[in-house]
Each structure stands twice: as C-alpha cells, then as structure tokens.
Amino acid sequence: MLYDIRLLLHYDYAAAAGGGRHQVRVLPSTIDGVQRVIAASLSFSPAPNERSDFSDFFGNNVTSIAFRDAHDTLDIRMSARVSVARPEPGLDVSPDLGRLRQDLAAVRSLAPASPHHFLAASSHAGIDAAITAFAQDSIGISAAGTAMNLCNRIHRDFTYDDEATTVRTRASDAFQLKRGVCQDFSHIMIAGLRGLGIPAGYVSGFLRTIPPKGKPRLEGADAMHAWVKVWCGRDAGWQEFDPTNGMRASNDHITVGCGRDYSDVAPIVGVLKTTGGQVGDQAVDVIPVVLEKA
C-alpha cells in the first residue's frame, strides 16, 4: 500500500510563552522489509530559533526545536509519502513460554532491537499482579498465540472511551477502568505480556480508517494510533498486534516509532516558559495513493 499522510498538531497557550524547547517524534521511519518512506517534511509555525534532527536510541526520527521569542500558538505540520508492505504472518514457529525463556537467555546483544530492553516494567506499563493474572488466562501453545489471545481479549472485554483516560494514565489504572483508548489498550497488553516473561514494546503510528459504505471519507478524521510489538522467539522474531482492533498489524498500519511505552515515542515533549494552561488539537489524514498505469 502507498499512502500520503498529513498531520497537524496545534497548541494554544493561555499566556504567551517566553521560550520553549521540545522534542518532536512524528516523522515515519523506513523499516527494512516493512515500510519505506519515499518523501517526508516537517515544519513549524512560528519557526523555531534552533532546530536539529537526529535518531534516538531506538532509531526513531527526532526533531529538537527551541524558541527564544514570545509565542502564544504552535503549529506542527508533517507530510509524508510512505509505502507499506508487511510480510504475511505465515506458519507460527514461535516457541512455548518455556522455550521462549531459553531463546531469550541466548540473546547476548543489547542493540536497540534486543528483546531485553522490552521485558522490565516501564513508566506507563508496570508489572501489575491483576494484569498478569488476566494475561495468564490467555496463555496458548506458543508465544505468538498467547499474544494473539490477549490481543483479542482486550478488544472484547474493554470499552473504547476517549474521555476515560489521559496521556498520563498508566496501564494499571486503565485496567481497573476497563476503558480507554489505543494507548491504554497497548499499555495493558504490554504489561500483561511482560508479566508472563514475553518481551513487548509500544508502537506509535497511523492507521488508515475506512468510512462506512457509501459515506465520504472525512478530512482530518484519522488520528495517531498505537499498537504492540512482541518478541516471539529466535525464529519468529518481532511481530505486531493491535489490541484496539483485535488484529495483527496490517498494511493499513504505518509506523512512526517504537519504544518501551508511550513516554519513549510521545509526539511532542518539552518545556515552556509561561503561565496558565494550554489546549491542543490533532488532525490526521491517511490517504491511499492509486498510481495510474502507463
């Protein structure tokens, strides 16, 4: 699949900010064998006084910006053309949980993709006894089967509610509510798998939404999405699951970045020199591109 993606993040400040410094993670990444970024751009209004672009430890694209002049709004605009071609899952060659522990013990690398980084508790996805007990009822004959079972149960048993939680909500709190959004469901799944000894991480990106039959697609109706990557052993490697929709990640999932949880891949983090609060808004368009044959 080929997509044109547009993102707008807009912020209004209650009082003019006299300065600020932020890190922005919204540019999609090229991932071997999964997706290719053909072109991408990122702009800011007002223009920052300083800007630098780099990759973080996990290979995510990061833009660091700083403002010295007063400003009461901030617009972040990203546009990209991305090709996605995920391989079909194929035969499940992942081991059971006992052999998965053996595979994990044999991994000596601490490179960014090492499963060891994704096994311990993290700030949004702590190891929680209640979540682990919930996940234990999902254990199947393989690591990938266990992940799929847990993915489906979260989709079935939890209610999507965009007013129940915030970006600061932790997995344990969302689990008690049995409500939340894609970020919460991903954190619950991550916490549950880690409680079983299965390495799991957080993926941030975009998801193409398909309007009901006969209805036009709404401009800006899409939003940033989150799902889960799971290490399924030496032979099966990393696989991705979307608990919000009860499915494996497909060619409709476009990756921006990955980390241990939301805090590693938040779209924007930083500090402002100001008083009062702020209001933010987000608009995303994920548009399939159909190329005419010559």
Short mmCIF file of C-alpha atoms in Angstrom, two decimals:
data_model
loop_
_atom_site.label_atom_id
_atom_site.label_comp_id
_atom_site.label_asym_id
_atom_site.label_seq_id
_atom_site.Cartn_x
_atom_site.Cartn_y
_atom_site.Cartn_z
CA MET A 1 0.00 0.00 0.00
CA LEU A 2 1.08 3.54 -0.79
CA TYR A 3 -0.11 6.41 1.40
CA ASP A 4 0.06 10.17 1.60
CA ILE A 5 -0.04 11.21 5.26
CA ARG A 6 -0.71 14.67 6.67
CA LEU A 7 -0.55 15.55 10.35
CA LEU A 8 -1.33 18.83 12.12
CA LEU A 9 -0.66 19.34 15.82
CA HIS A 10 -1.98 22.70 17.06
CA TYR A 11 -1.44 24.24 20.50
CA ASP A 12 -2.94 27.39 22.03
CA TYR A 13 -1.33 28.79 25.18
CA ALA A 14 -3.31 30.65 27.84
CA ALA A 15 -0.46 33.17 28.08
CA ALA A 16 2.33 33.89 25.62
CA ALA A 17 5.30 31.57 26.13
CA GLY A 18 8.57 33.45 26.52
CA GLY A 19 10.57 30.45 25.40
CA GLY A 20 10.40 26.72 24.96
CA ARG A 21 12.31 23.59 23.99
CA HIS A 22 10.68 20.45 22.58
CA GLN A 23 11.44 17.09 21.03
CA VAL A 24 9.07 16.01 18.27
CA ARG A 25 8.60 12.41 17.09
CA VAL A 26 6.08 12.36 14.23
CA LEU A 27 8.11 11.51 11.12
CA PRO A 28 7.57 7.93 9.87
CA SER A 29 10.57 5.61 9.74
CA THR A 30 11.90 3.37 7.00
CA ILE A 31 11.86 -0.23 8.29
CA ASP A 32 13.55 -2.97 6.28
CA GLY A 33 11.03 -5.41 4.89
CA VAL A 34 8.04 -3.48 6.27
CA GLN A 35 7.80 0.13 5.09
CA ARG A 36 9.70 2.72 3.07
CA VAL A 37 9.49 6.49 3.45
CA ILE A 38 9.60 7.94 -0.06
CA ALA A 39 9.45 11.61 0.96
CA ALA A 40 8.73 13.50 4.18
CA SER A 41 8.75 17.03 5.54
CA LEU A 42 8.23 18.64 8.94
CA SER A 43 7.56 22.34 9.51
CA PHE A 44 6.74 24.61 12.45
CA SER A 45 4.86 27.86 12.89
CA PRO A 46 6.27 30.05 14.30
CA ALA A 47 9.67 28.99 13.03
CA PRO A 48 11.94 27.87 15.89
CA ASN A 49 15.17 29.72 16.66
CA GLU A 50 17.00 26.39 16.83
CA ARG A 51 16.37 23.07 15.10
CA SER A 52 18.28 19.80 14.90
CA ASP A 53 17.31 16.37 13.57
CA PHE A 54 18.64 13.06 14.86
CA SER A 55 17.75 9.43 15.63
CA ASP A 56 17.23 8.29 19.21
CA PHE A 57 18.45 5.02 20.73
CA PHE A 58 15.57 3.00 19.23
CA GLY A 59 16.11 4.53 15.77
CA ASN A 60 13.12 6.89 15.88
CA ASN A 61 13.28 10.16 13.97
CA VAL A 62 13.51 13.08 16.41
CA THR A 63 13.44 16.83 15.73
CA SER A 64 14.62 19.07 18.56
CA ILE A 65 13.37 22.68 18.44
CA ALA A 66 13.85 25.72 20.67
CA PHE A 67 12.11 29.10 20.85
CA ARG A 68 13.50 32.26 22.42
CA ASP A 69 10.79 34.66 21.23
CA ALA A 70 7.30 35.04 22.71
CA HIS A 71 4.56 32.98 21.02
CA ASP A 72 1.01 32.02 22.00
CA THR A 73 0.40 29.23 19.47
CA LEU A 74 2.39 26.41 17.91
CA ASP A 75 1.58 24.50 14.73
CA ILE A 76 3.45 21.34 13.76
CA ARG A 77 2.82 20.07 10.23
CA MET A 78 4.13 16.78 8.88
CA SER A 79 3.57 15.34 5.42
CA ALA A 80 4.94 12.09 4.03
CA ARG A 81 4.51 9.51 1.31
CA VAL A 82 5.03 6.01 2.65
CA SER A 83 4.93 2.56 1.09
CA VAL A 84 3.89 -0.31 3.40
CA ALA A 85 4.33 -3.99 2.51
CA ARG A 86 4.21 -6.14 5.64
CA PRO A 87 5.02 -9.81 5.15
CA GLU A 88 2.22 -12.30 5.76
CA PRO A 89 2.47 -13.94 9.21
CA GLY A 90 2.80 -17.43 7.78
CA LEU A 91 3.23 -20.55 9.90
CA ASP A 92 3.55 -19.94 13.65
CA VAL A 93 7.11 -21.03 14.51
CA SER A 94 7.23 -19.26 17.88
CA PRO A 95 8.04 -21.43 20.92
CA ASP A 96 6.01 -22.03 24.04
CA LEU A 97 6.83 -19.83 27.04
CA GLY A 98 9.37 -22.26 28.48
CA ARG A 99 11.41 -22.39 25.29
CA LEU A 100 10.92 -18.64 24.82
CA ARG A 101 12.83 -18.09 28.08
CA GLN A 102 15.64 -20.25 26.69
CA ASP A 103 15.68 -18.22 23.45
CA LEU A 104 15.77 -15.02 25.48
CA ALA A 105 18.67 -16.24 27.65
CA ALA A 106 20.64 -16.98 24.47
CA VAL A 107 20.37 -13.36 23.27
CA ARG A 108 23.62 -11.61 24.26
CA SER A 109 23.02 -8.37 22.38
CA LEU A 110 21.89 -5.07 23.89
CA ALA A 111 21.37 -3.44 20.49
CA PRO A 112 18.19 -1.32 20.12
CA ALA A 113 16.12 -4.27 18.85
CA SER A 114 17.25 -6.58 21.64
CA PRO A 115 14.27 -8.11 23.48
CA HIS A 116 15.98 -7.44 26.82
CA HIS A 117 15.01 -3.75 26.62
CA PHE A 118 11.32 -4.69 26.49
CA LEU A 119 10.95 -7.13 29.36
CA ALA A 120 11.16 -4.98 32.50
CA ALA A 121 8.48 -2.64 33.86
CA SER A 122 8.40 0.88 32.40
CA SER A 123 6.74 4.11 33.50
CA HIS A 124 3.40 3.55 31.74
CA ALA A 125 3.46 -0.25 31.66
CA GLY A 126 4.43 -1.56 35.06
CA ILE A 127 4.25 -5.20 36.04
CA ASP A 128 0.87 -5.47 37.77
CA ALA A 129 -0.45 -8.58 39.55
CA ALA A 130 -4.03 -8.11 38.33
CA ILE A 131 -2.95 -7.60 34.71
CA THR A 132 -0.59 -10.59 34.88
CA ALA A 133 -3.43 -12.77 36.21
CA PHE A 134 -5.64 -11.58 33.35
CA ALA A 135 -2.89 -12.38 30.84
CA GLN A 136 -2.33 -15.86 32.27
CA ASP A 137 -5.78 -16.87 31.02
CA SER A 138 -4.50 -16.09 27.50
CA ILE A 139 -1.55 -18.48 27.53
CA GLY A 140 -1.60 -20.68 24.44
CA ILE A 141 0.69 -23.23 22.88
CA SER A 142 3.07 -20.57 21.53
CA ALA A 143 4.28 -17.05 22.31
CA ALA A 144 2.57 -15.62 19.21
CA GLY A 145 -0.63 -17.49 20.03
CA THR A 146 -0.56 -16.12 23.57
CA ALA A 147 -0.10 -12.58 22.24
CA MET A 148 -2.99 -13.01 19.79
CA ASN A 149 -5.24 -14.41 22.51
CA LEU A 150 -4.51 -11.46 24.82
CA CYS A 151 -4.96 -9.01 21.95
CA ASN A 152 -8.41 -10.44 21.20
CA ARG A 153 -9.48 -10.48 24.85
CA ILE A 154 -8.57 -6.82 25.36
CA HIS A 155 -10.53 -5.95 22.22
CA ARG A 156 -13.51 -7.93 23.51
CA ASP A 157 -13.50 -7.01 27.21
CA PHE A 158 -12.52 -3.33 27.18
CA THR A 159 -14.54 -0.32 26.02
CA TYR A 160 -13.12 2.37 23.78
CA ASP A 161 -13.75 5.69 25.57
CA ASP A 162 -11.69 8.77 24.65
CA GLU A 163 -12.84 10.63 27.76
CA ALA A 164 -11.93 7.98 30.35
CA THR A 165 -8.15 8.46 30.38
CA THR A 166 -5.34 10.90 29.53
CA VAL A 167 -1.85 10.51 28.08
CA ARG A 168 -0.58 10.20 31.67
CA THR A 169 -2.80 7.21 32.55
CA ARG A 170 -0.87 4.08 33.47
CA ALA A 171 -1.75 0.54 32.46
CA SER A 172 -2.90 -0.45 35.97
CA ASP A 173 -5.39 2.44 36.15
CA ALA A 174 -6.81 1.81 32.68
CA PHE A 175 -7.11 -1.90 33.51
CA GLN A 176 -9.25 -1.12 36.56
CA LEU A 177 -11.47 1.18 34.47
CA LYS A 178 -11.79 -1.39 31.66
CA ARG A 179 -11.96 1.66 29.39
CA GLY A 180 -9.59 3.82 27.42
CA VAL A 181 -8.05 4.40 24.01
CA CYS A 182 -5.41 2.71 21.86
CA GLN A 183 -2.60 3.95 24.09
CA ASP A 184 -4.21 2.38 27.16
CA PHE A 185 -5.02 -0.93 25.48
CA SER A 186 -1.46 -1.17 24.19
CA HIS A 187 -0.02 -0.49 27.64
CA ILE A 188 -2.28 -3.13 29.20
CA MET A 189 -1.21 -5.70 26.62
CA ILE A 190 2.47 -4.80 27.10
CA ALA A 191 2.19 -5.07 30.88
CA GLY A 192 0.38 -8.39 30.64
CA LEU A 193 2.92 -9.94 28.29
CA ARG A 194 5.88 -8.72 30.33
CA GLY A 195 4.24 -10.23 33.41
CA LEU A 196 4.36 -13.59 31.56
CA GLY A 197 8.01 -13.11 30.59
CA ILE A 198 7.29 -12.13 26.97
CA PRO A 199 9.16 -9.03 25.74
CA ALA A 200 6.75 -6.41 24.38
CA GLY A 201 7.04 -2.80 23.21
CA TYR A 202 4.91 0.16 22.17
CA VAL A 203 4.50 1.20 18.52
CA SER A 204 3.30 4.68 17.56
CA GLY A 205 1.99 5.48 14.11
CA PHE A 206 -1.02 5.97 11.90
CA LEU A 207 -3.91 3.74 10.89
CA ARG A 208 -5.91 4.13 7.73
CA THR A 209 -9.61 4.26 8.57
CA ILE A 210 -12.21 3.14 6.06
CA PRO A 211 -15.54 5.04 6.06
CA PRO A 212 -18.84 3.16 6.04
CA LYS A 213 -20.02 2.03 2.62
CA GLY A 214 -21.47 4.93 0.66
CA LYS A 215 -20.09 7.56 3.05
CA PRO A 216 -17.34 10.03 2.10
CA ARG A 217 -14.04 9.97 3.91
CA LEU A 218 -13.78 12.83 6.42
CA GLU A 219 -10.77 15.14 6.16
CA GLY A 220 -8.73 15.09 9.37
CA ALA A 221 -10.87 12.35 10.93
CA ASP A 222 -7.95 9.98 11.43
CA ALA A 223 -5.69 10.19 14.47
CA MET A 224 -2.35 8.87 15.61
CA HIS A 225 -2.61 5.24 16.66
CA ALA A 226 -0.75 2.81 18.91
CA TRP A 227 -0.24 -0.94 18.89
CA VAL A 228 2.15 -3.55 20.32
CA LYS A 229 5.24 -5.35 19.09
CA VAL A 230 6.02 -8.72 20.67
CA TRP A 231 9.23 -10.74 20.60
CA CYS A 232 8.13 -14.26 19.71
CA GLY A 233 11.46 -16.07 19.90
CA ARG A 234 14.63 -16.52 17.91
CA ASP A 235 12.93 -17.84 14.76
CA ALA A 236 9.70 -15.82 14.74
CA GLY A 237 11.28 -12.53 15.85
CA TRP A 238 9.23 -9.39 16.41
CA GLN A 239 5.53 -9.48 15.49
CA GLU A 240 2.93 -6.72 15.86
CA PHE A 241 -0.61 -6.80 17.27
CA ASP A 242 -3.35 -4.17 17.53
CA PRO A 243 -5.47 -4.76 20.67
CA THR A 244 -7.75 -1.80 19.92
CA ASN A 245 -9.00 -3.62 16.82
CA GLY A 246 -8.28 -7.23 17.78
CA MET A 247 -5.94 -7.93 14.87
CA ARG A 248 -2.37 -8.23 13.72
CA ALA A 249 -0.82 -5.08 12.34
CA SER A 250 -1.56 -4.89 8.62
CA ASN A 251 -0.62 -2.78 5.62
CA ASP A 252 -3.02 -0.17 7.00
CA HIS A 253 -0.65 0.41 9.96
CA ILE A 254 2.08 2.99 9.28
CA THR A 255 4.87 3.10 11.86
CA VAL A 256 6.34 6.32 13.25
CA GLY A 257 8.45 4.79 16.02
CA CYS A 258 8.70 2.31 18.84
CA GLY A 259 9.85 2.21 22.44
CA ARG A 260 9.21 0.67 25.83
CA ASP A 261 5.96 2.64 26.21
CA TYR A 262 4.33 5.94 25.21
CA SER A 263 6.93 8.03 27.02
CA ASP A 264 9.61 6.88 24.52
CA VAL A 265 7.62 7.92 21.45
CA ALA A 266 5.30 10.76 22.54
CA PRO A 267 4.62 13.05 19.55
CA ILE A 268 5.95 16.07 21.47
CA VAL A 269 7.61 16.53 24.85
CA GLY A 270 9.35 19.56 26.27
CA VAL A 271 9.21 22.63 28.49
CA LEU A 272 7.65 26.09 28.17
CA LYS A 273 8.39 29.36 29.95
CA THR A 274 4.82 30.52 30.53
CA THR A 275 1.89 30.68 32.96
CA GLY A 276 -1.52 29.06 32.68
CA GLY A 277 -2.50 26.03 30.67
CA GLN A 278 -2.62 25.01 27.06
CA VAL A 279 -5.11 23.41 24.67
CA GLY A 280 -4.02 21.02 21.94
CA ASP A 281 -5.71 19.63 18.84
CA GLN A 282 -4.73 16.96 16.34
CA ALA A 283 -5.79 16.22 12.77
CA VAL A 284 -4.51 13.35 10.63
CA ASP A 285 -5.20 12.34 7.04
CA VAL A 286 -4.08 8.93 5.78
CA ILE A 287 -4.88 8.83 2.08
CA PRO A 288 -4.27 5.76 -0.11
CA VAL A 289 -2.46 6.62 -3.34
CA VAL A 290 -3.50 4.85 -6.51
CA LEU A 291 -0.90 5.18 -9.27
CA GLU A 292 -2.22 5.13 -12.83
CA LYS A 293 -0.73 2.51 -15.08
CA ALA A 294 1.26 3.82 -18.02
#
